[in-house]
Short mmCIF file of C-alpha atoms and ligand atoms in Angstrom, two decimals:
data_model
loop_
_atom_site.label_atom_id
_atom_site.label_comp_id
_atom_site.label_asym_id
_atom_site.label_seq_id
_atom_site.Cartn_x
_atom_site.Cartn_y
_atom_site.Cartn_z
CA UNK A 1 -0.54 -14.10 -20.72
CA UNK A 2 -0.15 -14.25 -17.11
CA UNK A 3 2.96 -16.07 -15.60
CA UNK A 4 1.69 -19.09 -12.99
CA UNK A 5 4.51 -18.61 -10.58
CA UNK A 6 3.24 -19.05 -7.32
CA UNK A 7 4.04 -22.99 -7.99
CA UNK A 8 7.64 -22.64 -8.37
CA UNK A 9 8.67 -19.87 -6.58
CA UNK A 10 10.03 -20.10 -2.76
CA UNK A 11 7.88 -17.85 -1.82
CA UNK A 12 10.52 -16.60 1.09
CA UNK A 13 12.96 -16.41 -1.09
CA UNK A 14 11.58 -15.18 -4.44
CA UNK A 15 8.40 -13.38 -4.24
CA UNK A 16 8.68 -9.89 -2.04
CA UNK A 17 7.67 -10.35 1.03
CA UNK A 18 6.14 -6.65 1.14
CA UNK A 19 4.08 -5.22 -2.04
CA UNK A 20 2.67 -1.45 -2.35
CA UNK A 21 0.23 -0.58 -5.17
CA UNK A 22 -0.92 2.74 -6.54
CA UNK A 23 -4.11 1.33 -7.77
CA UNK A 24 -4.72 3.68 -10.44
CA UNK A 25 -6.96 3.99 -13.66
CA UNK A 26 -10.83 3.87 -11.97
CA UNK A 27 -11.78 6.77 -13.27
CA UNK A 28 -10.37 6.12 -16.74
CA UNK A 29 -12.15 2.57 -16.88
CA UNK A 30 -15.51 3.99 -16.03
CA UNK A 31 -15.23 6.27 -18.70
CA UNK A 32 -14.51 4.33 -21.04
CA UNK A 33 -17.57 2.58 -20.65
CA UNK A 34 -19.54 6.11 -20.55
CA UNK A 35 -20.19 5.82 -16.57
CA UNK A 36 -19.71 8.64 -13.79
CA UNK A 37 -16.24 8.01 -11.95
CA UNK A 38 -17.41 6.75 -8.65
CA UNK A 39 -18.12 3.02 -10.76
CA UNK A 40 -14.93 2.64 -11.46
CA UNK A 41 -14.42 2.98 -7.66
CA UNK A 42 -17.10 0.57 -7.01
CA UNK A 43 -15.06 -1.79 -9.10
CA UNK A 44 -11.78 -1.33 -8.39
CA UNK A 45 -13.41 -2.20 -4.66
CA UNK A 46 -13.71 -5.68 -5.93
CA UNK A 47 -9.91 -5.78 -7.42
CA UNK A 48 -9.09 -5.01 -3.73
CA UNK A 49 -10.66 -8.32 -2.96
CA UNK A 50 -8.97 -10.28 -5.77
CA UNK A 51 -5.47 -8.85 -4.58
CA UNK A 52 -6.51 -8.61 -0.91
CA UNK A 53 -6.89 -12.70 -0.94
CA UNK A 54 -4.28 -13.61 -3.66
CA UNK A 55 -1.84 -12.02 -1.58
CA UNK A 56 -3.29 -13.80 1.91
CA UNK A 57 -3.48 -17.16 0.00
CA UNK A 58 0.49 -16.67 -1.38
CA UNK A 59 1.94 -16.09 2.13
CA UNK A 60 2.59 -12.65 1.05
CA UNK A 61 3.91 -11.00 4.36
CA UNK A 62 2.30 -7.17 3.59
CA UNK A 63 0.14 -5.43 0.89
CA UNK A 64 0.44 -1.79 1.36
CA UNK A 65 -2.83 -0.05 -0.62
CA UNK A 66 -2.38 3.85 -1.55
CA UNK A 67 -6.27 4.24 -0.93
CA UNK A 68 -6.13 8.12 -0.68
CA UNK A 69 -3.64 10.55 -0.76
CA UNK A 70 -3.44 13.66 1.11
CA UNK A 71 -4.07 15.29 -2.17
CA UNK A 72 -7.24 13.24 -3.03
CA UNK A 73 -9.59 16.43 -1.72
CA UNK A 74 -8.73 18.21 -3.90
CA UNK A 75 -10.92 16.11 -6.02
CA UNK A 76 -14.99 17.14 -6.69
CA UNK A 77 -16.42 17.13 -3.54
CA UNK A 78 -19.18 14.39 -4.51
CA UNK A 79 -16.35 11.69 -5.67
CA UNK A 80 -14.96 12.72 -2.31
CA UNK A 81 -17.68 11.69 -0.48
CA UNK A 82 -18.86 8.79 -3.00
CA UNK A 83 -14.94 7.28 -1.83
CA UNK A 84 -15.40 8.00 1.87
CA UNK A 85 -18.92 5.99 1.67
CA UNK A 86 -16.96 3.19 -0.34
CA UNK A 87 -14.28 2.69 2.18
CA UNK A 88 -16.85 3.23 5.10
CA UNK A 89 -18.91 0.13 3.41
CA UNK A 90 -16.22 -2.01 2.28
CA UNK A 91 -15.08 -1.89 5.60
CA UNK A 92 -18.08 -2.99 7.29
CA UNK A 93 -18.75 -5.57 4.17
CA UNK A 94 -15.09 -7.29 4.84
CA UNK A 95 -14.25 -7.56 8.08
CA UNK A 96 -15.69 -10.36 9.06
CA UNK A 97 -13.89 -11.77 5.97
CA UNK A 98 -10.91 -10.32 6.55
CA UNK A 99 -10.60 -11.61 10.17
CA UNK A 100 -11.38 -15.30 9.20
CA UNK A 101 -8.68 -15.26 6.66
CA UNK A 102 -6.37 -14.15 9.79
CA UNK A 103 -5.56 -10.78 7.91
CA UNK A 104 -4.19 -8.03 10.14
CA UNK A 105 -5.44 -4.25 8.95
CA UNK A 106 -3.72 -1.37 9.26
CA UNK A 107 -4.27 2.08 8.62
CA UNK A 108 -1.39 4.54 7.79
CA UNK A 109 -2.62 8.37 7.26
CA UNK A 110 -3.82 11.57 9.15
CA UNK A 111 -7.17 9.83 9.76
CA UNK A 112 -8.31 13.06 12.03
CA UNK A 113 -9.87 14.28 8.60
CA UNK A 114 -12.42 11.43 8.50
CA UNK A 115 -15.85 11.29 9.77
CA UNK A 116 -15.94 9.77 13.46
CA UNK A 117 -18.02 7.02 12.29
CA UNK A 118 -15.08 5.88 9.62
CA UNK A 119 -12.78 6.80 12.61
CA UNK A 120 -14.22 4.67 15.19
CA UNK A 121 -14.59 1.56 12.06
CA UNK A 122 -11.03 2.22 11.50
CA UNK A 123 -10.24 1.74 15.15
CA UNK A 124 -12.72 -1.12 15.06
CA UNK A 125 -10.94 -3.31 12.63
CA UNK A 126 -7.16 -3.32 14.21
CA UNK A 127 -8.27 -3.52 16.88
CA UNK A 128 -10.07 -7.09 15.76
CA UNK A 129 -7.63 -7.81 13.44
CA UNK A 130 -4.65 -6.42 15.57
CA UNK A 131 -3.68 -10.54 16.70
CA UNK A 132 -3.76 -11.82 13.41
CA UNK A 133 -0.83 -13.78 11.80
CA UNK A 134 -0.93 -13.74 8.13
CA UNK A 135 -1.28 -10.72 5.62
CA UNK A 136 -0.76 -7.51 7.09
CA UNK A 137 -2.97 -5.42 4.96
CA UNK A 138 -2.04 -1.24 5.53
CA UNK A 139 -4.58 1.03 3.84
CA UNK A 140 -2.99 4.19 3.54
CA UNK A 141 -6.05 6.47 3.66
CA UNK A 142 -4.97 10.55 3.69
CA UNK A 143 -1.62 9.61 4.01
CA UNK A 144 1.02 11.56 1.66
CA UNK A 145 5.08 10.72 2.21
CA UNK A 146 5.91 14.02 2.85
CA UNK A 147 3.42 14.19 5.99
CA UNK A 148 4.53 11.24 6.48
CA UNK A 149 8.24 12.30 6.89
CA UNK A 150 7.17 15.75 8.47
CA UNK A 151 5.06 13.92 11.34
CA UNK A 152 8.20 12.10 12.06
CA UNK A 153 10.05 15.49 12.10
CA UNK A 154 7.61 16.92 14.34
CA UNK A 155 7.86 13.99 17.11
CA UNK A 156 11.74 13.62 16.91
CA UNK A 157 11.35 17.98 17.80
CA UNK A 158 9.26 17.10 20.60
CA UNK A 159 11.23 14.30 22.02
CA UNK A 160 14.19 16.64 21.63
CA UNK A 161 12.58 19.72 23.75
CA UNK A 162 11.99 17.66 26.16
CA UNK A 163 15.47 16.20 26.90
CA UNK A 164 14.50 12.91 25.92
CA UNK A 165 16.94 12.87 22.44
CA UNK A 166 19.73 15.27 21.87
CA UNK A 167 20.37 16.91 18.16
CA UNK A 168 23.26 13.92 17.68
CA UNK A 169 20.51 11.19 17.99
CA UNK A 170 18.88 12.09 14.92
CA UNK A 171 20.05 9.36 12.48
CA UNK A 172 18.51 7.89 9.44
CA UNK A 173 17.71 4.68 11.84
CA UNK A 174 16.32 6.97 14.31
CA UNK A 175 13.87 8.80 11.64
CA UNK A 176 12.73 5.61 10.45
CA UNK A 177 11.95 4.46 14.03
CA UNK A 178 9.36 7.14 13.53
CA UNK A 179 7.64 6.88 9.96
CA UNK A 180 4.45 5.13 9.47
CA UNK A 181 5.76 1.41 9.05
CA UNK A 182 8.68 0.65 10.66
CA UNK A 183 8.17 -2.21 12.50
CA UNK A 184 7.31 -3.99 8.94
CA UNK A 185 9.71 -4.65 6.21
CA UNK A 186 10.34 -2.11 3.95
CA UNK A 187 8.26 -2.25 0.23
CA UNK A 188 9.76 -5.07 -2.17
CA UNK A 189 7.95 -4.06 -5.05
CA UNK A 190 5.45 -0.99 -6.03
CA UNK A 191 3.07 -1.76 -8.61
CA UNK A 192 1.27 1.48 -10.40
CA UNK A 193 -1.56 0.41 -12.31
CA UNK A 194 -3.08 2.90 -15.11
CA UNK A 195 0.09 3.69 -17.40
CA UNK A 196 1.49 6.78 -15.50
CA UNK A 197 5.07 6.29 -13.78
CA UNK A 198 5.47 8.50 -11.05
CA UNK A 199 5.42 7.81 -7.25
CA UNK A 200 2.94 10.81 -6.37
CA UNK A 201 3.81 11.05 -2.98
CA UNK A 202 3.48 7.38 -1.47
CA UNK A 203 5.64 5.82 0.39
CA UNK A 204 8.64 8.48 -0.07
CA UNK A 205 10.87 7.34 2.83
CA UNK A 206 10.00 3.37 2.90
CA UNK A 207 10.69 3.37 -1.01
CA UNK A 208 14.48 3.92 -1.22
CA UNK A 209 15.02 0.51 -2.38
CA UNK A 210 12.42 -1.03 -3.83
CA UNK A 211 11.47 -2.19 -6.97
CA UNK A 212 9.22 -0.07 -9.34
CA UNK A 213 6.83 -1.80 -12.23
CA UNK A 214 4.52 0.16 -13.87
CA UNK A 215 1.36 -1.32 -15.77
CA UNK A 216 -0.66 0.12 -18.21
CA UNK A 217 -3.82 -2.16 -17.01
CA UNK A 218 -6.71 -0.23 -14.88
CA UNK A 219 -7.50 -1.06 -11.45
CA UNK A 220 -10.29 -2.63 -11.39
CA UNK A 221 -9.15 -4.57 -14.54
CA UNK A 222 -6.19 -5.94 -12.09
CA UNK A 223 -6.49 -9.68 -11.60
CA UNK A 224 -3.93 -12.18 -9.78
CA UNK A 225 -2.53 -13.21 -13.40
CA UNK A 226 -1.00 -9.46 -13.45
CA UNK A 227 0.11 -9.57 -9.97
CA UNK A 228 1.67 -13.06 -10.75
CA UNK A 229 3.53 -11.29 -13.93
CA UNK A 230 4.86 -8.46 -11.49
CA UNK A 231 5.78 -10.81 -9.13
CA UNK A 232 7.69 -12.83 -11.59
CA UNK A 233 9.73 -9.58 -13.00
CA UNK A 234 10.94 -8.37 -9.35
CA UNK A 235 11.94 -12.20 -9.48
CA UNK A 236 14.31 -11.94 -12.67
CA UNK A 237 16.30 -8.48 -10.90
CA UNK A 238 19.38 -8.05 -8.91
CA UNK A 239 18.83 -6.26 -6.17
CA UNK A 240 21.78 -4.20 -5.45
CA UNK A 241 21.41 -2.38 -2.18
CA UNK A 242 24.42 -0.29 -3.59
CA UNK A 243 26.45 -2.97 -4.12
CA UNK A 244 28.15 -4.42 -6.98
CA UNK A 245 26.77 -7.50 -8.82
CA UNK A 246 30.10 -8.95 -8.67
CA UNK A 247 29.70 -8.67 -4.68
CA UNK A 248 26.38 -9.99 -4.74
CA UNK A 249 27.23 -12.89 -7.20
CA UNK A 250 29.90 -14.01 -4.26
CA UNK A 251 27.47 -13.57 -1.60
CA UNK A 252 25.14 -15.46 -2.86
CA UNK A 253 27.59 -18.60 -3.34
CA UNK A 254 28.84 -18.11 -0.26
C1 LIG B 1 -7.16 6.29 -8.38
O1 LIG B 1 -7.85 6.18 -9.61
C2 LIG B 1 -7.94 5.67 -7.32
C3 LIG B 1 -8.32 6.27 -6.14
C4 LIG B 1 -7.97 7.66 -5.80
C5 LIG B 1 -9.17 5.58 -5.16
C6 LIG B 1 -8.79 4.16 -4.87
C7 LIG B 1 -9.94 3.52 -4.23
C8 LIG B 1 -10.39 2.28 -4.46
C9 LIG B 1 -9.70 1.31 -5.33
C10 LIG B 1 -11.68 1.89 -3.81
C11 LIG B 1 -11.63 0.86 -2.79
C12 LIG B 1 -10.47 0.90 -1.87
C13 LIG B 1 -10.47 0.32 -0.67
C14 LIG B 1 -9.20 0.23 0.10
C15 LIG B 1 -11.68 -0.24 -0.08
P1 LIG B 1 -8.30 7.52 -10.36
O2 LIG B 1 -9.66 7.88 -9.90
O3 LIG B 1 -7.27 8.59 -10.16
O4 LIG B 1 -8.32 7.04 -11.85
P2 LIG B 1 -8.00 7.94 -13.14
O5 LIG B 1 -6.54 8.27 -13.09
O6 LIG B 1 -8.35 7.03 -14.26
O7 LIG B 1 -8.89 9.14 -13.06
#
């Protein structure tokens, strides 16, 4: 039974302003029903919808999608390309949607592996959408948090060769200045889909604090009413920060 919370929540104050979801379990749901993988793709497309506009309607601030990891090609080569067609058409099929609904995309990932075609669509869409003021919607598509972390690494090296930062500048702050991200607020909540519990290299250095909830439900199962019930559990913890709940009992009355 899903939770209706969107009614009585505050939504600045209650529901997390940034959500990232491992949408996982397509291939499991398609064969289940005795169909080749790339359906449950297909469908899962369509939860991406469902979530893409329940999020923009709630005044959800950013949805973070784990589209495909860095990992991902490892996969047969014709789900590969099946998945690179999908996001290709999806893209062209929503943006016009996406824009009217005042949604701002974003890609995250090293999107030098794609086709020029998806390249120049992926350029394409922020650069249409790059104005808009509601849902920032960030497709990470080849990203992993490691490459993340390392193409962060490999800037700061740069900037420090060429005088511009000294060895002492390098600070947490300053590393974060240059992860994918960091002008956005960092992940509330992660929601994994398909039963496993494991973070399989998303967003490693964004995730310090956020909130994990794992579902056994299938992507392109996924409807609002689950979203609703994951939204309603980061809602009943105490965030912590590495404080103690006595501390943020006071601060909260003060
Ligand atoms: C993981 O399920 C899913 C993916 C690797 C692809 C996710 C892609 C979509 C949901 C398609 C549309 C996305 C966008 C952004 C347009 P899995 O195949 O690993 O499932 P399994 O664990 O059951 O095999």
């Amino acid at each position: 039974m899903s939770v209706d919370i969107w009614d009585w929540l505050t939504p600045q104050e209650q529901l997390p302003q940034h959500i990232a979801i491992v949408m996982d379990g397509n291939g499991r749901w398609a064969q289940q029903r005795s169909l080749p993988r790339t359906m449950g793709h297909r469908e899962g497309a369509k939860a991406v919808r469902r979530i893409v506009q329940a999020c923009s309607e709630h005044g959800i601030a950013v949805l973070t999608l784990f589209a495909f990891s860095s990992e991902n090609w490892r996969r047969p080569q014709w789900e590969v390309e099946v998945l690179m067609r999908l996001f290709l058409t999806t893209l062209r099929g929503e943006i016009r949607r996406l824009d009217a609904a005042n949604v701002r995309l974003r890609f995250i990932g090293d999107r030098g592996a794609f086709s020029e075609i998806l390249q120049d669509h992926i350029a394409q869409a922020e650069q249409r959408t790059a104005a808009n003021t509601g849902l920032t919607l960030v497709i990470a598509a080849n990203y992993g948090g490691r490459w993340d972390i390392a193409q962060a690494g490999r800037r700061i090296a740069d900037e420090v060769k060429a005088g511009r930062l000294q060895p002492g500048d390098v600070t947490t702050d300053l590393v974060h200045r240059y992860t994918c991200l960091s002008d956005l607020p960092e992940p509330d909540l992660l929601i994994r889909t398909g039963g496993e519990q494991r973070i399989s290299n998303f967003l490693l250095w964004q995730m310090a604090y956020t909130e994990l909830y794992f579902t056994d439900c299938l992507w392109p199962d996924y409807d609002v009413g689950d979203l609703e019930s994951a939204c309603a559990v980061f809602a009943s913890r105490q965030r912590r920060f590495g404080q103690t709940a006595d501390q943020i009992a006071r601060n909260a009355h003060a």
